Coordinates of C-alpha atoms in Angstrom, one line a residue:
Chain A
M1 CA 299.0 30.9 158.6
S2 CA 298.7 29.0 161.8
L3 CA 295.3 27.2 161.9
A4 CA 294.2 29.5 164.9
A5 CA 294.7 32.4 162.5
R6 CA 292.6 31.1 159.7
R7 CA 289.7 30.3 162.0
L8 CA 289.9 33.6 163.6
S9 CA 290.8 35.8 160.5
P10 CA 286.9 34.9 158.9
L11 CA 285.2 35.6 162.1
R12 CA 286.4 39.1 162.5
Q13 CA 285.8 40.2 159.1
L14 CA 282.3 38.9 159.5
D15 CA 281.8 41.1 162.4
L16 CA 282.5 44.0 160.7
R17 CA 280.6 43.3 158.1
G18 CA 277.6 43.0 160.8
L19 CA 278.6 46.0 162.2
V20 CA 278.4 47.6 159.0
I21 CA 275.0 46.2 158.3
A22 CA 273.7 46.9 161.7
T23 CA 274.3 50.5 161.1
L24 CA 273.0 51.1 157.6
L25 CA 269.7 49.5 158.8
S26 CA 269.5 51.2 162.2
V27 CA 269.7 54.5 160.6
A28 CA 267.4 53.3 157.6
I29 CA 264.7 52.0 159.6
L30 CA 264.8 54.1 163.1
M31 CA 265.3 57.5 161.8
P32 CA 262.1 58.1 160.2
L33 CA 260.3 56.4 163.2
I34 CA 262.0 58.3 165.9
V35 CA 261.5 61.8 164.0
V36 CA 257.7 61.0 164.0
A37 CA 258.0 60.3 167.8
V38 CA 259.8 63.5 168.4
W39 CA 257.4 65.3 166.5
S40 CA 254.3 63.6 168.4
L41 CA 256.4 65.3 171.8
T42 CA 257.0 68.7 170.1
E43 CA 255.2 72.0 171.0
I44 CA 257.5 74.2 169.0
W45 CA 260.1 73.1 166.5
R46 CA 261.0 75.8 163.8
W47 CA 263.3 75.1 160.9
P48 CA 266.4 74.9 161.0
A49 CA 266.8 73.8 164.6
V50 CA 268.2 70.4 165.2
I51 CA 266.7 70.3 168.5
P52 CA 262.8 71.0 169.1
Q53 CA 262.3 74.6 170.9
K54 CA 259.7 73.4 173.5
F55 CA 258.4 69.8 174.2
G56 CA 255.2 69.0 175.7
L57 CA 252.1 66.7 175.7
R58 CA 249.8 70.0 173.9
F59 CA 249.3 68.4 170.7
W60 CA 248.2 64.8 172.6
Q61 CA 245.6 66.5 174.8
E62 CA 244.3 68.2 171.3
M63 CA 244.2 65.0 169.6
L64 CA 242.7 62.9 172.3
G65 CA 239.7 65.6 172.5
R66 CA 239.1 65.5 168.9
T67 CA 235.5 63.7 168.0
D68 CA 237.0 62.7 164.7
V69 CA 239.6 61.0 166.2
W70 CA 237.4 58.8 168.6
E71 CA 234.8 58.4 165.7
A72 CA 237.7 57.3 163.2
M73 CA 239.1 54.4 166.4
R74 CA 235.4 53.7 166.9
T75 CA 234.8 52.7 163.0
S76 CA 238.2 50.8 162.7
L77 CA 237.6 48.9 165.8
A78 CA 234.4 47.7 164.9
L79 CA 235.2 47.1 161.7
S80 CA 238.5 45.2 162.6
A81 CA 236.3 42.9 164.9
I82 CA 233.5 42.2 162.6
V83 CA 235.7 41.2 159.6
T84 CA 237.4 39.1 162.0
A85 CA 234.7 37.5 163.8
L86 CA 233.3 36.8 160.4
S87 CA 236.4 35.3 159.1
T88 CA 236.9 33.3 162.2
V89 CA 233.1 31.7 161.9
I90 CA 233.4 31.2 157.9
C91 CA 237.4 29.8 157.6
L92 CA 237.8 27.6 160.8
P93 CA 235.0 25.1 160.0
A94 CA 236.6 25.5 156.6
A95 CA 239.8 24.6 157.9
W96 CA 238.7 21.7 159.7
A97 CA 236.9 20.0 156.6
F98 CA 240.2 20.7 154.1
A99 CA 242.4 19.0 157.0
R100 CA 239.9 16.3 158.1
L101 CA 237.6 15.2 155.4
D102 CA 237.5 13.7 152.0
F103 CA 234.8 15.4 149.5
P104 CA 234.8 16.1 146.0
G105 CA 237.0 19.0 144.5
R106 CA 238.8 18.9 147.7
N107 CA 242.4 20.1 146.4
A108 CA 240.8 22.5 143.9
F109 CA 239.0 24.3 146.3
F110 CA 241.9 24.4 148.6
L111 CA 244.2 26.0 146.1
S112 CA 241.5 28.4 144.8
F113 CA 242.1 30.7 147.9
L114 CA 245.7 31.0 146.1
T115 CA 243.9 33.3 143.8
V116 CA 243.9 36.3 146.1
Y117 CA 247.5 36.2 145.6
A118 CA 247.4 35.8 141.9
F119 CA 246.1 38.9 141.0
P120 CA 247.5 42.4 142.0
K121 CA 245.5 43.5 144.5
F122 CA 244.6 47.2 143.7
G123 CA 243.5 45.8 140.2
L124 CA 241.3 43.2 142.1
Y125 CA 239.7 45.9 143.9
I126 CA 238.9 48.0 141.0
T127 CA 236.9 45.4 139.5
I128 CA 235.3 44.6 142.3
A129 CA 234.5 48.4 142.6
T130 CA 233.0 48.5 139.5
I131 CA 230.6 45.6 140.3
F132 CA 229.9 47.4 143.3
M133 CA 229.2 50.6 141.7
G134 CA 226.2 49.0 139.9
L135 CA 224.7 47.8 143.4
G136 CA 225.1 50.7 145.3
L137 CA 227.7 49.4 147.5
I138 CA 230.0 52.4 147.4
G139 CA 230.7 54.3 150.8
S140 CA 229.1 51.1 152.7
F141 CA 230.2 49.7 155.6
W142 CA 229.1 46.2 154.7
G143 CA 230.8 46.7 151.2
V144 CA 233.9 47.5 152.8
V145 CA 233.4 44.4 155.4
L146 CA 232.7 42.1 152.4
I147 CA 235.9 42.8 150.7
Q148 CA 238.3 42.7 153.7
L149 CA 236.6 39.4 154.3
V150 CA 238.0 38.1 150.9
G151 CA 241.7 39.7 152.0
T152 CA 241.3 37.7 155.3
L153 CA 240.5 34.4 153.6
M154 CA 244.3 33.0 152.9
F155 CA 245.4 33.5 156.7
M156 CA 242.3 32.2 158.4
V157 CA 242.4 29.0 155.6
W158 CA 245.9 27.9 155.2
I159 CA 247.3 28.8 158.7
P160 CA 244.7 27.1 160.9
V161 CA 244.4 23.6 158.1
S162 CA 248.1 22.9 158.9
A163 CA 247.4 23.4 162.4
F164 CA 244.3 20.9 162.2
Q165 CA 246.7 18.4 159.9
N166 CA 249.1 18.4 162.7
V167 CA 247.1 17.6 165.7
D168 CA 248.2 14.0 167.0
R169 CA 245.1 11.9 165.8
R170 CA 246.3 9.0 168.4
L171 CA 245.2 11.4 171.2
E172 CA 241.8 12.0 169.3
E173 CA 241.2 8.2 168.9
A174 CA 242.3 7.4 172.8
A175 CA 239.6 9.8 174.0
R176 CA 236.7 8.5 171.8
D177 CA 238.2 5.0 172.9
A178 CA 237.5 6.0 176.5
G179 CA 234.0 7.1 175.4
A180 CA 234.6 10.7 174.8
G181 CA 231.8 11.8 172.4
P182 CA 232.8 14.1 169.3
L183 CA 232.1 16.9 170.6
R184 CA 234.2 16.3 173.6
V185 CA 237.1 15.2 172.1
F186 CA 237.2 18.4 169.8
W187 CA 236.6 20.7 173.0
S188 CA 239.2 18.9 175.0
I189 CA 241.9 17.2 172.4
T190 CA 241.8 19.0 169.4
L191 CA 241.1 22.7 170.0
P192 CA 244.0 23.2 172.7
Q193 CA 246.3 21.8 170.1
V194 CA 245.2 24.1 167.5
L195 CA 245.0 27.3 169.7
P196 CA 248.3 29.0 169.3
A197 CA 248.5 28.7 165.2
V198 CA 244.4 29.4 165.2
S199 CA 244.9 32.6 167.7
A200 CA 248.0 33.7 165.8
A201 CA 246.1 34.0 162.5
V202 CA 243.0 35.5 164.4
L203 CA 245.5 38.1 165.9
L204 CA 246.9 38.7 162.2
T205 CA 243.5 38.9 160.7
F206 CA 242.5 41.7 163.5
V207 CA 245.8 43.8 162.8
N208 CA 245.6 43.9 159.0
T209 CA 242.1 44.9 158.9
F210 CA 242.7 47.5 161.1
Y211 CA 245.5 48.6 158.7
E212 CA 243.7 48.3 155.4
T213 CA 243.6 51.4 153.5
E214 CA 243.4 50.9 150.2
V215 CA 239.7 49.1 150.2
A216 CA 238.5 51.7 153.1
W217 CA 239.7 54.3 150.5
L218 CA 238.6 53.0 147.4
I219 CA 235.1 51.3 148.2
G220 CA 234.2 53.1 152.0
A221 CA 235.1 56.9 151.5
P222 CA 233.9 59.5 152.3
E223 CA 231.1 57.8 154.4
V224 CA 233.3 55.1 156.4
R225 CA 236.1 56.9 157.9
T226 CA 238.6 54.9 159.6
V227 CA 241.9 55.8 161.6
P228 CA 243.9 54.8 158.2
L229 CA 241.8 57.4 156.4
L230 CA 241.7 60.0 159.1
M231 CA 245.8 59.4 158.7
I232 CA 245.5 60.0 154.8
R233 CA 243.6 63.2 155.2
F234 CA 246.0 64.5 157.6
I235 CA 248.8 63.7 155.3
N236 CA 247.4 65.8 152.7
S237 CA 245.8 68.9 153.7
E238 CA 246.8 69.1 157.6
L239 CA 249.1 72.2 158.2
V240 CA 249.8 71.4 161.7
V241 CA 252.2 68.7 161.6
Q242 CA 252.2 67.2 165.2
Y243 CA 248.6 66.0 164.6
G244 CA 249.8 63.4 162.0
A245 CA 252.5 62.4 164.6
V246 CA 250.3 62.3 167.2
L247 CA 247.8 60.1 165.2
S248 CA 250.7 58.5 163.9
V249 CA 251.8 57.0 167.7
I250 CA 248.1 56.3 168.2
L251 CA 248.1 54.4 165.0
W252 CA 250.9 52.3 165.9
L253 CA 249.6 50.7 168.8
P254 CA 247.9 47.9 167.3
S255 CA 251.2 47.0 165.6
F256 CA 253.3 47.3 168.5
L257 CA 250.6 44.9 170.6
L258 CA 251.3 42.3 167.7
L259 CA 254.8 42.8 168.2
L260 CA 254.6 42.1 171.9
V261 CA 252.7 38.9 171.0
V262 CA 255.1 37.9 168.3
R263 CA 258.1 38.3 170.7
R264 CA 256.7 36.2 173.0
F265 CA 254.9 33.0 171.4
L266 CA 256.1 33.0 167.7
G267 CA 259.6 33.2 165.7
A268 CA 260.0 35.4 163.2
Q269 CA 260.1 32.5 160.8
A270 CA 257.0 31.4 161.6
L271 CA 255.5 34.8 161.6
G272 CA 256.7 35.0 157.9
R273 CA 255.1 31.8 156.9
A274 CA 252.2 32.9 157.9
L275 CA 252.4 35.9 156.2
G276 CA 253.4 34.0 152.6
A277 CA 257.0 34.1 152.7
Chain B
M1 CA 236.3 -14.9 155.5
S2 CA 234.7 -18.0 154.7
S3 CA 231.7 -17.3 152.6
A4 CA 230.0 -20.4 154.3
D5 CA 229.3 -18.3 157.2
P6 CA 226.0 -16.5 156.2
A7 CA 225.9 -14.2 159.4
S8 CA 229.7 -12.6 158.9
G9 CA 229.0 -12.3 154.7
A10 CA 225.7 -10.4 155.8
A11 CA 227.7 -8.6 158.1
A12 CA 230.6 -7.6 155.3
S13 CA 227.8 -6.4 152.7
L14 CA 226.4 -4.3 155.2
L15 CA 229.6 -2.8 156.3
A16 CA 230.4 -2.5 152.4
A17 CA 226.9 -0.9 152.0
E18 CA 227.4 1.4 154.7
A19 CA 230.9 2.6 153.9
P20 CA 230.2 4.6 150.8
V21 CA 226.8 6.3 152.3
R22 CA 229.2 7.6 154.9
N23 CA 231.5 8.7 152.8
D24 CA 229.2 10.8 150.9
R25 CA 227.3 12.0 153.9
R26 CA 231.0 13.4 155.1
G27 CA 231.8 14.3 151.7
L28 CA 228.6 16.5 151.7
W29 CA 229.3 17.9 154.9
G30 CA 233.0 18.9 153.9
L31 CA 231.5 20.8 150.7
L32 CA 228.7 22.6 153.1
L33 CA 231.6 23.7 155.3
V34 CA 233.9 25.3 152.5
A35 CA 231.0 26.4 150.4
V36 CA 231.0 30.0 152.2
P37 CA 235.0 30.8 151.6
V38 CA 234.8 29.2 148.5
A39 CA 231.6 31.2 147.5
L40 CA 233.4 34.6 148.2
V41 CA 236.6 33.6 145.9
V42 CA 234.6 33.0 143.6
G43 CA 232.0 35.9 143.8
L44 CA 234.7 38.1 144.9
I45 CA 238.1 37.4 142.9
L46 CA 236.7 34.9 139.8
W47 CA 233.6 36.8 138.9
P48 CA 234.7 40.2 139.0
V49 CA 237.9 39.5 137.1
A50 CA 236.2 37.4 134.2
L51 CA 233.6 40.0 133.9
S52 CA 236.2 42.8 133.5
V53 CA 237.9 40.8 131.2
L54 CA 234.7 40.3 129.0
D55 CA 233.5 43.7 129.3
T56 CA 236.4 45.5 128.4
L57 CA 236.9 43.0 124.9
S58 CA 233.4 44.4 124.3
V59 CA 231.9 47.3 123.0
T60 CA 227.8 48.1 123.0
T61 CA 226.5 48.9 119.5
P62 CA 223.1 49.6 118.9
E63 CA 222.9 46.0 117.6
G64 CA 223.7 44.5 120.4
R65 CA 227.5 43.9 122.1
R66 CA 229.9 42.8 120.3
F67 CA 234.1 41.5 120.7
S68 CA 236.0 44.6 120.3
L69 CA 239.9 45.7 121.3
A70 CA 238.7 49.4 120.8
H71 CA 239.6 49.7 124.8
Y72 CA 243.0 48.1 124.6
R73 CA 243.5 50.2 121.6
F74 CA 242.8 53.2 123.1
F75 CA 245.1 52.2 126.1
L76 CA 247.7 51.4 123.9
S77 CA 247.4 54.7 121.8
D78 CA 247.1 57.2 125.0
G79 CA 250.6 58.4 125.4
F80 CA 249.1 59.3 129.8
S81 CA 248.3 55.9 130.3
L82 CA 251.7 54.4 128.5
R83 CA 253.9 57.0 130.6
N84 CA 252.0 55.6 133.6
L85 CA 252.1 51.9 132.7
W86 CA 256.0 52.1 132.1
L87 CA 256.6 54.6 135.1
T88 CA 255.2 51.7 137.3
I89 CA 257.0 48.7 135.3
W90 CA 260.5 51.0 135.6
V91 CA 259.4 51.6 139.7
T92 CA 258.8 47.7 139.9
A93 CA 261.7 46.7 138.5
V94 CA 264.2 49.3 140.6
S95 CA 262.4 48.3 143.6
T96 CA 262.6 44.6 143.0
G97 CA 266.2 45.0 142.4
L98 CA 266.9 46.4 145.5
L99 CA 265.2 44.3 147.4
L100 CA 266.6 41.5 146.4
G101 CA 270.3 43.2 146.9
L102 CA 269.8 44.4 150.0
S103 CA 268.0 41.3 151.1
L104 CA 270.8 38.9 149.9
P105 CA 273.7 40.5 152.1
I106 CA 271.7 40.8 155.2
A107 CA 270.3 37.2 154.8
L108 CA 273.9 35.5 154.2
Y109 CA 275.1 37.5 157.1
L110 CA 272.2 36.4 159.2
R111 CA 272.5 32.6 158.1
F112 CA 276.4 32.5 158.5
S113 CA 277.0 34.6 161.2
H114 CA 277.7 33.4 164.9
S115 CA 278.4 37.1 166.1
R116 CA 276.0 38.2 168.5
L117 CA 275.2 41.1 166.1
A118 CA 273.1 38.7 164.4
G119 CA 270.1 38.9 166.4
Y120 CA 270.3 42.6 166.7
V121 CA 270.2 42.8 162.8
Q122 CA 267.8 40.4 162.5
T123 CA 265.0 42.1 164.9
I124 CA 265.8 45.6 163.4
A125 CA 265.3 44.2 159.6
L126 CA 262.1 42.6 160.6
F127 CA 260.6 45.7 162.3
P128 CA 258.9 47.5 159.1
L129 CA 256.4 44.4 159.4
F130 CA 255.1 46.1 162.6
V131 CA 254.7 49.5 161.0
P132 CA 252.3 50.3 158.7
S133 CA 252.7 51.7 155.9
I134 CA 250.5 54.6 156.5
L135 CA 252.4 55.4 159.3
L136 CA 255.7 54.9 157.5
A137 CA 254.5 57.2 154.6
Y138 CA 253.9 59.9 156.9
A139 CA 257.8 59.3 158.9
L140 CA 259.1 59.6 155.1
I141 CA 257.5 62.9 154.5
R142 CA 258.7 64.6 157.7
T143 CA 262.0 62.7 157.0
L144 CA 263.2 62.8 153.6
G145 CA 260.7 65.7 152.5
P146 CA 261.6 69.4 151.7
N147 CA 263.0 71.0 155.0
G148 CA 262.7 67.6 156.8
T149 CA 264.9 66.0 159.3
L150 CA 267.7 65.1 157.0
D151 CA 267.6 68.7 155.6
T152 CA 267.9 70.0 159.2
L153 CA 270.8 67.7 160.0
L154 CA 272.5 68.4 156.8
N155 CA 272.1 72.3 157.2
A156 CA 273.4 71.7 160.7
V157 CA 276.7 70.7 159.7
G158 CA 276.9 73.1 156.9
L159 CA 276.1 70.8 153.5
P160 CA 273.5 71.5 151.0
K161 CA 269.7 70.1 150.9
I162 CA 269.2 67.3 149.5
P163 CA 266.7 67.1 146.2
S164 CA 264.3 65.6 148.1
P165 CA 262.3 62.2 146.8
Y166 CA 259.0 63.3 148.0
L167 CA 256.8 63.7 145.2
T168 CA 259.5 61.8 142.8
P169 CA 259.4 58.3 141.6
W170 CA 262.1 57.5 144.1
G171 CA 259.7 58.5 146.6
P172 CA 257.4 55.1 146.4
I173 CA 260.7 53.3 145.3
I174 CA 262.1 54.0 148.9
G175 CA 258.7 53.5 151.1
L176 CA 258.2 50.5 149.2
V177 CA 261.7 49.0 149.6
W178 CA 261.4 50.0 153.2
D179 CA 258.0 48.5 153.7
N180 CA 258.6 44.9 151.7
L181 CA 262.2 44.2 153.1
P182 CA 261.1 41.9 155.9
L183 CA 259.1 39.5 153.8
T184 CA 261.8 39.7 151.4
L185 CA 264.7 38.9 153.6
L186 CA 262.5 36.2 155.2
I187 CA 261.8 34.5 152.1
V188 CA 265.4 34.7 151.4
L189 CA 266.3 33.5 154.5
A190 CA 264.4 30.4 153.9
G191 CA 266.4 29.4 150.8
L192 CA 269.4 29.7 152.3
G193 CA 268.1 27.3 154.6
N194 CA 268.9 24.8 152.1
V195 CA 272.3 25.5 151.8
S196 CA 274.4 23.6 154.2
Q197 CA 277.4 25.0 156.2
A198 CA 278.9 21.9 155.0
A199 CA 278.9 22.8 151.3
V200 CA 279.9 26.2 151.8
E201 CA 283.1 25.2 154.5
A202 CA 284.2 22.2 151.9
A203 CA 284.0 24.6 149.2
R204 CA 286.1 27.1 151.4
D205 CA 288.8 24.5 152.5
V206 CA 289.7 23.8 148.7
G207 CA 290.5 27.2 148.5
A208 CA 287.2 28.9 147.2
N209 CA 287.3 32.6 148.0
R210 CA 284.1 34.4 149.1
L211 CA 282.8 35.5 145.9
S212 CA 283.6 32.3 144.2
V213 CA 281.6 30.7 147.0
L214 CA 278.7 32.8 146.6
R215 CA 278.5 32.1 142.8
H216 CA 278.8 28.3 142.4
I217 CA 278.0 26.8 145.9
I218 CA 275.3 29.3 147.4
L219 CA 273.6 30.9 144.3
P220 CA 272.7 27.9 142.3
R221 CA 271.0 26.5 145.3
I222 CA 268.8 29.7 146.1
T223 CA 267.8 30.7 142.5
G224 CA 264.5 29.2 142.7
T225 CA 264.1 31.1 146.0
L226 CA 264.9 34.4 144.3
L227 CA 262.8 34.0 141.6
V228 CA 260.1 33.2 144.2
A229 CA 261.2 36.2 146.1
A230 CA 261.0 38.5 143.2
C231 CA 257.5 37.3 141.9
F232 CA 256.1 37.6 145.2
V233 CA 257.7 41.6 145.4
V234 CA 256.4 42.4 141.9
L235 CA 252.7 41.0 142.6
G236 CA 252.9 43.4 145.6
L237 CA 254.2 46.5 144.1
F238 CA 253.0 46.5 140.2
S239 CA 249.5 47.7 141.7
A240 CA 250.9 49.1 145.0
F241 CA 248.2 52.3 145.8
T242 CA 248.9 54.0 149.3
L243 CA 252.6 54.6 149.1
P244 CA 253.1 55.5 145.5
W245 CA 249.8 57.6 146.0
L246 CA 251.3 59.6 149.1
L247 CA 254.6 59.4 148.3
G248 CA 254.7 59.4 144.1
P249 CA 254.6 62.4 141.6
T250 CA 251.3 62.9 140.2
V251 CA 252.6 63.4 136.3
P252 CA 253.0 60.5 135.3
E253 CA 251.6 58.2 138.4
M254 CA 251.9 54.4 139.3
M255 CA 249.0 52.4 138.0
G256 CA 247.5 51.8 141.6
P257 CA 246.7 55.8 142.0
F258 CA 245.9 55.7 138.2
M259 CA 243.3 53.4 138.2
R260 CA 241.8 55.1 141.4
R261 CA 241.5 58.7 139.8
T262 CA 240.2 56.9 136.5
I263 CA 237.3 55.5 138.5
I264 CA 236.4 57.7 141.2
D265 CA 237.2 61.3 139.9
V266 CA 237.8 60.9 136.0
D267 CA 234.4 58.3 135.9
Q268 CA 235.3 56.1 133.6
P269 CA 234.8 52.5 135.2
T270 CA 235.4 50.9 131.8
Q271 CA 238.8 52.4 131.3
A272 CA 239.5 51.7 134.9
R273 CA 238.8 48.1 134.4
T274 CA 240.9 48.1 131.0
Q275 CA 243.7 49.6 132.8
A276 CA 243.4 46.5 135.7
V277 CA 243.3 43.9 133.4
V278 CA 246.7 45.3 131.6
T279 CA 248.2 45.3 135.1
F280 CA 246.8 41.4 135.4
L281 CA 248.2 40.7 132.2
F282 CA 251.4 42.3 133.0
C283 CA 251.5 40.1 136.5
A284 CA 250.4 36.9 135.2
V285 CA 253.8 35.4 134.6
F286 CA 255.0 36.5 138.1
A287 CA 251.9 35.2 139.2
W288 CA 251.6 31.5 137.8
F289 CA 255.2 31.3 139.1
Y290 CA 254.5 32.1 142.6
V291 CA 251.1 30.4 143.0
R292 CA 252.7 27.1 141.2
S293 CA 255.7 27.2 143.6
T294 CA 253.2 27.8 146.7
A295 CA 251.2 24.9 145.7
R296 CA 254.0 22.6 145.4
N297 CA 255.4 23.7 148.4
R298 CA 252.5 22.9 149.8
R299 CA 252.4 19.1 148.6
E300 CA 255.5 18.7 149.8
N301 CA 254.7 19.5 153.4
E302 CA 251.4 17.6 153.1
R303 CA 253.5 14.2 152.6

């Protein structure tokens, strides 16, 4: 075998493998999503036709006219905004302290956030729910906020801590030597350097909270009605397929925005690290 | 510094006296700044878990509370609970196996291919990160459910309908694998970063075939990574709720839906807590391994 052929053959094999992987993945990943997209644009689709009998936006009009959809959207947005804001206010100073200050128990406290991952989530929520039952916090908006806040700690502390640790200290010292006060140094030197990582953490927190279903369902239902919970209702008891399909597309919007931002600003690897990979 | 110089000696002692004070104050500030998040961890993770463990290990009698294994004895003697636990273990094992089995070839391809297809494969494999599980549940029902799109397509080419996985254990398995593929892949991919192209090429040059390169060069270097990935996946799957509840069977059901039904519909909080503690115990080994390796990674990064 000539050298060139030896070099070529594994390449060609690899490509065949890639083709198989790409095809299988495309079918498995994209087919369910395309099905939902098509259903949302369908007015009549009777079994066993492969192509819907009638396309149209009638169900979009109906869904956008429903008050429960808007109500759920408002609840979900409010919930995510409040949880994200609270998480930012309590976690970022803590992250700065972990990165910059030395205090007793620093390492132990820092590693304590790992307990968020150490217990299977739903079991943990059950143990919290039994306590909340005694406190009358079941069905309360703020009860949901409190538990969802715990779920955000890991992102909002760990990601910003590495960001604060990676800040170039010499720049800060130079600014201080030039006469800048501590706040000025933080605002003009530190903050711009940590901003990308911190905004990624904030965005992930917001989107994750928006889609959070288990706490909302266990602690919040039936009083707290978020978009995912409305979706659960549609899956369980709505006979018109299109309602669920249209709501799915609406539900996907925040993820789509996240996708755009991630493609623009973050690599896949960075995202994986952020999510605990 | 000469001790004959009283002025500088005084300054030095002043500094020495000042330094610890300043550190103490900074330490206090540090504690204050981390107080709220740490309090949340203690109040909403450690405290509820500890309370659940204590409460389920005791019974209240007229004379007061005493230690008892009654709740666990009930769980372990109740055929229904055991079947639910067994189903959960089975679904978790199958899904974890599938996830590792699917991620490894994809990751190997992505790591060692220079083909232009690799970019596409990576994009499509990571796409589920951007699909919320509740949307996925709905999409899978429409696609694989009875008279779903797959049935429609099979019918159109004259094939019989599939036995639908919807409301069988395969429903949650498909959903959970779909949902967890990107993160598993990212973990495995990160592990493969430690396998150098040179080592693989050297082995190939001395005549090793693909399989022996995988067995002797690649696998030994990523065993740790695969274990971490498995632990991460098991922790997520074992108490999964949304997908098993929407896609899985009602009898038997997985621990997530089972716990919710016990606490809300059956109104037996103590039983639900017992079930929760059982899931904690089962996951303890995986959790310990995962947390230890994450903490270790963290320490290495800090250095």
